[in-house]
Amino acid sequence: MAAVRTLGLVLRSVEVFETSLVVTLFTRELGKVAALAKGARRLKSPLQGGLDLLGVSDIVLLHKASEALDLITEAAPRERFASLRRDLAALYAGYYISELLSDLTDLNDPHPRLFDAAVVTLRHLDDPTLRARRVLRFELACLRELGLMPALDDCAHCGLEVVARGDKVAFGLATGGVLCPECRPGQPHVATLSGRTLEAIRVLASPGNTWRDLDPSAATLAPVRTTLGNVISHLLGRRPRLLPYLGV
Ligand SMILES: [Zn+2]
């Protein structure tokens, strides 16, 4: 049983026994872990304040390779995201990010870039004009990092380049992205996207800052919200609980 020091984002916390917590963390070094914080609810616990929901803390864990819970031995607050306390829409977005990390990642499967993307997104949820685009970008980063990114250029089935026909593109939720006209028939769960919606998803998925210039109107972002919500719902086998609370 090795002690590991890592940054961790607190995703969930459940009270157990008289004074303890079982905390689900998304850590930078170890990915998602579930850990017991003994006595964390005692008034003078050294863990107090280091296990707040949606906070980032310096965590020391006794990490167990088996199915057993890890043990949290230190938790020192590193970063709190002030906008989550002031702004309900930002808080909902924060909980949505937490839900995706919790439900799309596996235990003990580290994704440091996804951790960094989550922290950067949480840090900047205060600006309502950029918030929806930031959350959509995080969702795409999440899909890419977990190897679940839908195809946006070449047919998800045969690999040939897909050209919009009459500004309509078939997008397979089960087959993982755009489909050419030859491959579309017979595929389950196919949505029809406009060329504009597909282009908006491409812009949001691109590195750099071009996403900031994307038209932020609901006419552009609402179909993107619907499409990514459907992709993620398909992966989870249910609608994310926080999805209805996200605006565009
Ligand atoms: Zn095809």
PDB file of C-alpha atoms in Angstrom, residues 6-9 25-33 59 61 109-112 115:
ATOM      1  CA  THR A   6      -1.908  14.049  -6.035  1.00  0.00           C
ATOM      2  CA  LEU A   7      -4.156  16.927  -6.929  1.00  0.00           C
ATOM      3  CA  GLY A   8      -7.768  15.848  -6.688  1.00  0.00           C
ATOM      4  CA  LEU A   9     -11.123  17.331  -7.633  1.00  0.00           C
ATOM      5  CA  LEU A  25     -12.182  12.160  -6.353  1.00  0.00           C
ATOM      6  CA  PHE A  26     -10.963  12.732  -9.864  1.00  0.00           C
ATOM      7  CA  THR A  27      -7.227  12.877  -9.295  1.00  0.00           C
ATOM      8  CA  ARG A  28      -4.541  14.025 -11.678  1.00  0.00           C
ATOM      9  CA  GLU A  29      -2.212  11.091 -11.031  1.00  0.00           C
ATOM     10  CA  LEU A  30      -4.583   8.164 -10.484  1.00  0.00           C
ATOM     11  CA  GLY A  31      -7.795   9.125 -12.258  1.00  0.00           C
ATOM     12  CA  LYS A  32     -11.040   8.477 -10.409  1.00  0.00           C
ATOM     13  CA  VAL A  33     -10.665   7.018  -6.941  1.00  0.00           C
ATOM     14  CA  ILE A  59      -4.481  14.909  -1.425  1.00  0.00           C
ATOM     15  CA  LEU A  61      -3.857   8.740  -0.404  1.00  0.00           C
ATOM     16  CA  ASP A 109      -7.592   5.180 -15.052  1.00  0.00           C
ATOM     17  CA  PRO A 110      -5.522   8.394 -15.075  1.00  0.00           C
ATOM     18  CA  HIS A 111      -6.146  11.171 -17.601  1.00  0.00           C
ATOM     19  CA  PRO A 112      -4.054  14.160 -16.511  1.00  0.00           C
ATOM     20  CA  PHE A 115      -8.064  16.729 -15.154  1.00  0.00           C
TER      21      PHE A 115
END
